[in-house]
């Protein structure tokens, strides 16, 4: 009897050990799969600066930008700041389907993490720099509804802001209110440009795989590995969500409805291109510090709206994606499972007829959907919702 009890105990221990290790191991990734996986790194990437912004990277500009980012006085009635829609505790998003300004807005607020590494800004790409993107909500009637004069006066009348403005730009806020607006936005762009998120469980796996460290790679959960295999394989997700940022930085039609309200549609990228070309603040404008740099302005040269751009929206980065629900340009997909289900059951009749069609219904099983979600969850930095603003000493110089 004692021997039988001992044998049963041994079996229980073995079963317990097996259950504990069931989530570990390493799939037999092919050389091609490994190559596709490794292309999604390394992280962090090489530093980048906000284009057309001469103060990008300057400590004084970053400090001024941080203060302005959280200052509701920039809005016309003192009720909204940039952080109203881009909240640090929500991964610099706001968890709303459509953001709320002075009026309900038409789109979902994207996260600002890693924005400095993007190519275009806004769901329609109507801005080509962080500083130009910062100007739009400040002036937009449905958001902060400010004027250049209001921004100028807010900074000039506050000793701390005026001092930091002088430290950043070498002079007091000028009488030219539009110049102050642009400079304030460049400071905000400099601050947002510092928001680069940390490493994720995927990054540790990617690096281990690249270095042939199978022991370290086997710590990455098997469901996430299976989801990753789908991502770079049958799902073809990597064709749009590629590179260290998990985005090609461009725009696509994903087969989602783009109605704003009955009788009104969101034209997406098509309208964004029109607005960018008309903008007084694009990288070719007089306000751009890179207007004479062909390497910076080249992307605008042949940018013209086409029929295929109607209803296209920016391919978002998937870094920290598990922290920024709901999803899509207007938040119509509530969870990551809803996103994966959308691509699994894609209605091809909703896609544009022109252009290269790379999307096809994936017809995923419940288990495959769960694996893909497990992989997407592994792309989040645990510190992306615990960021705290730097404690700044008072500027201490009278304007």
PDB file of N, CA, C and O in Angstrom, residues 41-42 54-55 58 64 95 114 150 162-163 175 187 201 236 259 262 264 268 299 301 318 347 350 382 385:
ATOM      1  N   UNK A  41      12.625  43.992 -35.290  1.00  0.00           N
ATOM      2  CA  UNK A  41      13.506  44.527 -34.271  1.00  0.00           C
ATOM      3  C   UNK A  41      14.750  45.085 -34.934  1.00  0.00           C
ATOM      4  O   UNK A  41      14.822  45.170 -36.160  1.00  0.00           O
ATOM      5  N   UNK A  42      15.747  45.498 -34.146  1.00  0.00           N
ATOM      6  CA  UNK A  42      15.747  45.455 -32.679  1.00  0.00           C
ATOM      7  C   UNK A  42      14.967  46.620 -32.077  1.00  0.00           C
ATOM      8  O   UNK A  42      14.591  47.555 -32.769  1.00  0.00           O
ATOM      9  N   UNK A  54      13.625  72.634 -35.286  1.00  0.00           N
ATOM     10  CA  UNK A  54      15.004  72.920 -34.904  1.00  0.00           C
ATOM     11  C   UNK A  54      15.271  72.708 -33.426  1.00  0.00           C
ATOM     12  O   UNK A  54      16.428  72.554 -33.015  1.00  0.00           O
ATOM     13  N   UNK A  55      14.229  72.711 -32.589  1.00  0.00           N
ATOM     14  CA  UNK A  55      14.441  72.527 -31.147  1.00  0.00           C
ATOM     15  C   UNK A  55      14.181  71.091 -30.693  1.00  0.00           C
ATOM     16  O   UNK A  55      14.248  70.798 -29.502  1.00  0.00           O
ATOM     17  N   UNK A  58      16.170  69.244 -27.775  1.00  0.00           N
ATOM     18  CA  UNK A  58      16.759  70.208 -26.850  1.00  0.00           C
ATOM     19  C   UNK A  58      16.083  70.099 -25.481  1.00  0.00           C
ATOM     20  O   UNK A  58      14.850  70.192 -25.387  1.00  0.00           O
ATOM     21  N   UNK A  64       9.635  72.738 -21.735  1.00  0.00           N
ATOM     22  CA  UNK A  64       8.527  73.630 -22.081  1.00  0.00           C
ATOM     23  C   UNK A  64       7.387  72.825 -22.685  1.00  0.00           C
ATOM     24  O   UNK A  64       6.208  73.028 -22.341  1.00  0.00           O
ATOM     25  N   UNK A  95      -9.113  55.690 -24.212  1.00  0.00           N
ATOM     26  CA  UNK A  95     -10.029  54.561 -23.995  1.00  0.00           C
ATOM     27  C   UNK A  95     -11.448  54.830 -24.487  1.00  0.00           C
ATOM     28  O   UNK A  95     -12.372  54.089 -24.140  1.00  0.00           O
ATOM     29  N   UNK A 114       5.926  56.279 -29.136  1.00  0.00           N
ATOM     30  CA  UNK A 114       6.738  56.012 -30.332  1.00  0.00           C
ATOM     31  C   UNK A 114       6.315  56.823 -31.550  1.00  0.00           C
ATOM     32  O   UNK A 114       6.707  56.508 -32.675  1.00  0.00           O
ATOM     33  N   UNK A 150      -4.541  83.781 -28.395  1.00  0.00           N
ATOM     34  CA  UNK A 150      -4.797  83.194 -27.074  1.00  0.00           C
ATOM     35  C   UNK A 150      -3.575  82.417 -26.590  1.00  0.00           C
ATOM     36  O   UNK A 150      -3.190  82.524 -25.414  1.00  0.00           O
ATOM     37  N   UNK A 162       6.788  81.843 -19.833  1.00  0.00           N
ATOM     38  CA  UNK A 162       7.553  82.840 -20.582  1.00  0.00           C
ATOM     39  C   UNK A 162       9.053  82.648 -20.393  1.00  0.00           C
ATOM     40  O   UNK A 162       9.848  82.797 -21.327  1.00  0.00           O
ATOM     41  N   UNK A 163       9.436  82.292 -19.177  1.00  0.00           N
ATOM     42  CA  UNK A 163      10.850  82.021 -18.899  1.00  0.00           C
ATOM     43  C   UNK A 163      11.336  80.822 -19.712  1.00  0.00           C
ATOM     44  O   UNK A 163      12.406  80.859 -20.325  1.00  0.00           O
ATOM     45  N   UNK A 175       5.583  89.433 -30.609  1.00  0.00           N
ATOM     46  CA  UNK A 175       4.258  89.986 -30.877  1.00  0.00           C
ATOM     47  C   UNK A 175       3.527  89.194 -31.954  1.00  0.00           C
ATOM     48  O   UNK A 175       2.299  89.204 -32.009  1.00  0.00           O
ATOM     49  N   UNK A 187       7.728  72.925 -29.344  1.00  0.00           N
ATOM     50  CA  UNK A 187       8.112  72.455 -28.011  1.00  0.00           C
ATOM     51  C   UNK A 187       7.311  71.213 -27.630  1.00  0.00           C
ATOM     52  O   UNK A 187       7.864  70.242 -27.098  1.00  0.00           O
ATOM     53  N   UNK A 201       7.953  41.462 -23.929  1.00  0.00           N
ATOM     54  CA  UNK A 201       8.290  40.034 -23.986  1.00  0.00           C
ATOM     55  C   UNK A 201       8.658  39.579 -25.403  1.00  0.00           C
ATOM     56  O   UNK A 201       9.548  38.739 -25.571  1.00  0.00           O
ATOM     57  N   UNK A 236      -0.460  36.718 -42.920  1.00  0.00           N
ATOM     58  CA  UNK A 236       0.141  37.808 -43.701  1.00  0.00           C
ATOM     59  C   UNK A 236       0.027  39.169 -43.011  1.00  0.00           C
ATOM     60  O   UNK A 236       0.105  40.208 -43.662  1.00  0.00           O
ATOM     61  N   UNK A 259     -18.666  55.187 -41.926  1.00  0.00           N
ATOM     62  CA  UNK A 259     -19.733  56.161 -41.715  1.00  0.00           C
ATOM     63  C   UNK A 259     -19.518  56.880 -40.383  1.00  0.00           C
ATOM     64  O   UNK A 259     -19.270  56.253 -39.359  1.00  0.00           O
ATOM     65  N   UNK A 262     -25.390  59.004 -40.047  1.00  0.00           N
ATOM     66  CA  UNK A 262     -26.195  58.793 -41.258  1.00  0.00           C
ATOM     67  C   UNK A 262     -25.978  59.892 -42.292  1.00  0.00           C
ATOM     68  O   UNK A 262     -26.104  61.081 -41.991  1.00  0.00           O
ATOM     69  N   UNK A 264     -23.139  60.760 -43.632  1.00  0.00           N
ATOM     70  CA  UNK A 264     -21.810  61.378 -43.563  1.00  0.00           C
ATOM     71  C   UNK A 264     -20.754  60.271 -43.470  1.00  0.00           C
ATOM     72  O   UNK A 264     -20.865  59.381 -42.624  1.00  0.00           O
ATOM     73  N   UNK A 268     -11.146  59.647 -44.924  1.00  0.00           N
ATOM     74  CA  UNK A 268      -9.858  59.089 -44.550  1.00  0.00           C
ATOM     75  C   UNK A 268      -8.692  59.721 -45.280  1.00  0.00           C
ATOM     76  O   UNK A 268      -8.569  60.935 -45.374  1.00  0.00           O
ATOM     77  N   UNK A 299       8.815  63.586 -49.480  1.00  0.00           N
ATOM     78  CA  UNK A 299       7.602  62.777 -49.383  1.00  0.00           C
ATOM     79  C   UNK A 299       6.347  63.553 -49.765  1.00  0.00           C
ATOM     80  O   UNK A 299       5.300  62.960 -50.024  1.00  0.00           O
ATOM     81  N   UNK A 301       6.338  65.768 -52.382  1.00  0.00           N
ATOM     82  CA  UNK A 301       6.457  66.234 -53.766  1.00  0.00           C
ATOM     83  C   UNK A 301       5.390  65.670 -54.697  1.00  0.00           C
ATOM     84  O   UNK A 301       4.835  66.380 -55.530  1.00  0.00           O
ATOM     85  N   UNK A 318       1.572  48.345 -33.668  1.00  0.00           N
ATOM     86  CA  UNK A 318       0.994  47.365 -32.737  1.00  0.00           C
ATOM     87  C   UNK A 318       1.716  47.342 -31.398  1.00  0.00           C
ATOM     88  O   UNK A 318       1.324  46.580 -30.505  1.00  0.00           O
ATOM     89  N   UNK A 347     -15.230  40.614 -44.904  1.00  0.00           N
ATOM     90  CA  UNK A 347     -16.168  40.707 -46.019  1.00  0.00           C
ATOM     91  C   UNK A 347     -15.459  41.383 -47.191  1.00  0.00           C
ATOM     92  O   UNK A 347     -15.251  42.597 -47.195  1.00  0.00           O
ATOM     93  N   UNK A 350     -16.535  44.658 -49.024  1.00  0.00           N
ATOM     94  CA  UNK A 350     -16.320  45.987 -48.445  1.00  0.00           C
ATOM     95  C   UNK A 350     -14.987  46.597 -48.871  1.00  0.00           C
ATOM     96  O   UNK A 350     -14.730  47.774 -48.623  1.00  0.00           O
ATOM     97  N   UNK A 382       5.342  46.815 -20.149  1.00  0.00           N
ATOM     98  CA  UNK A 382       4.645  46.918 -18.858  1.00  0.00           C
ATOM     99  C   UNK A 382       4.656  48.330 -18.266  1.00  0.00           C
ATOM    100  O   UNK A 382       3.793  48.676 -17.462  1.00  0.00           O
ATOM    101  N   UNK A 385       1.933  52.324 -19.092  1.00  0.00           N
ATOM    102  CA  UNK A 385       0.822  53.005 -18.409  1.00  0.00           C
ATOM    103  C   UNK A 385       1.242  53.529 -17.040  1.00  0.00           C
ATOM    104  O   UNK A 385       0.392  53.921 -16.237  1.00  0.00           O
TER     105      UNK A 385
END
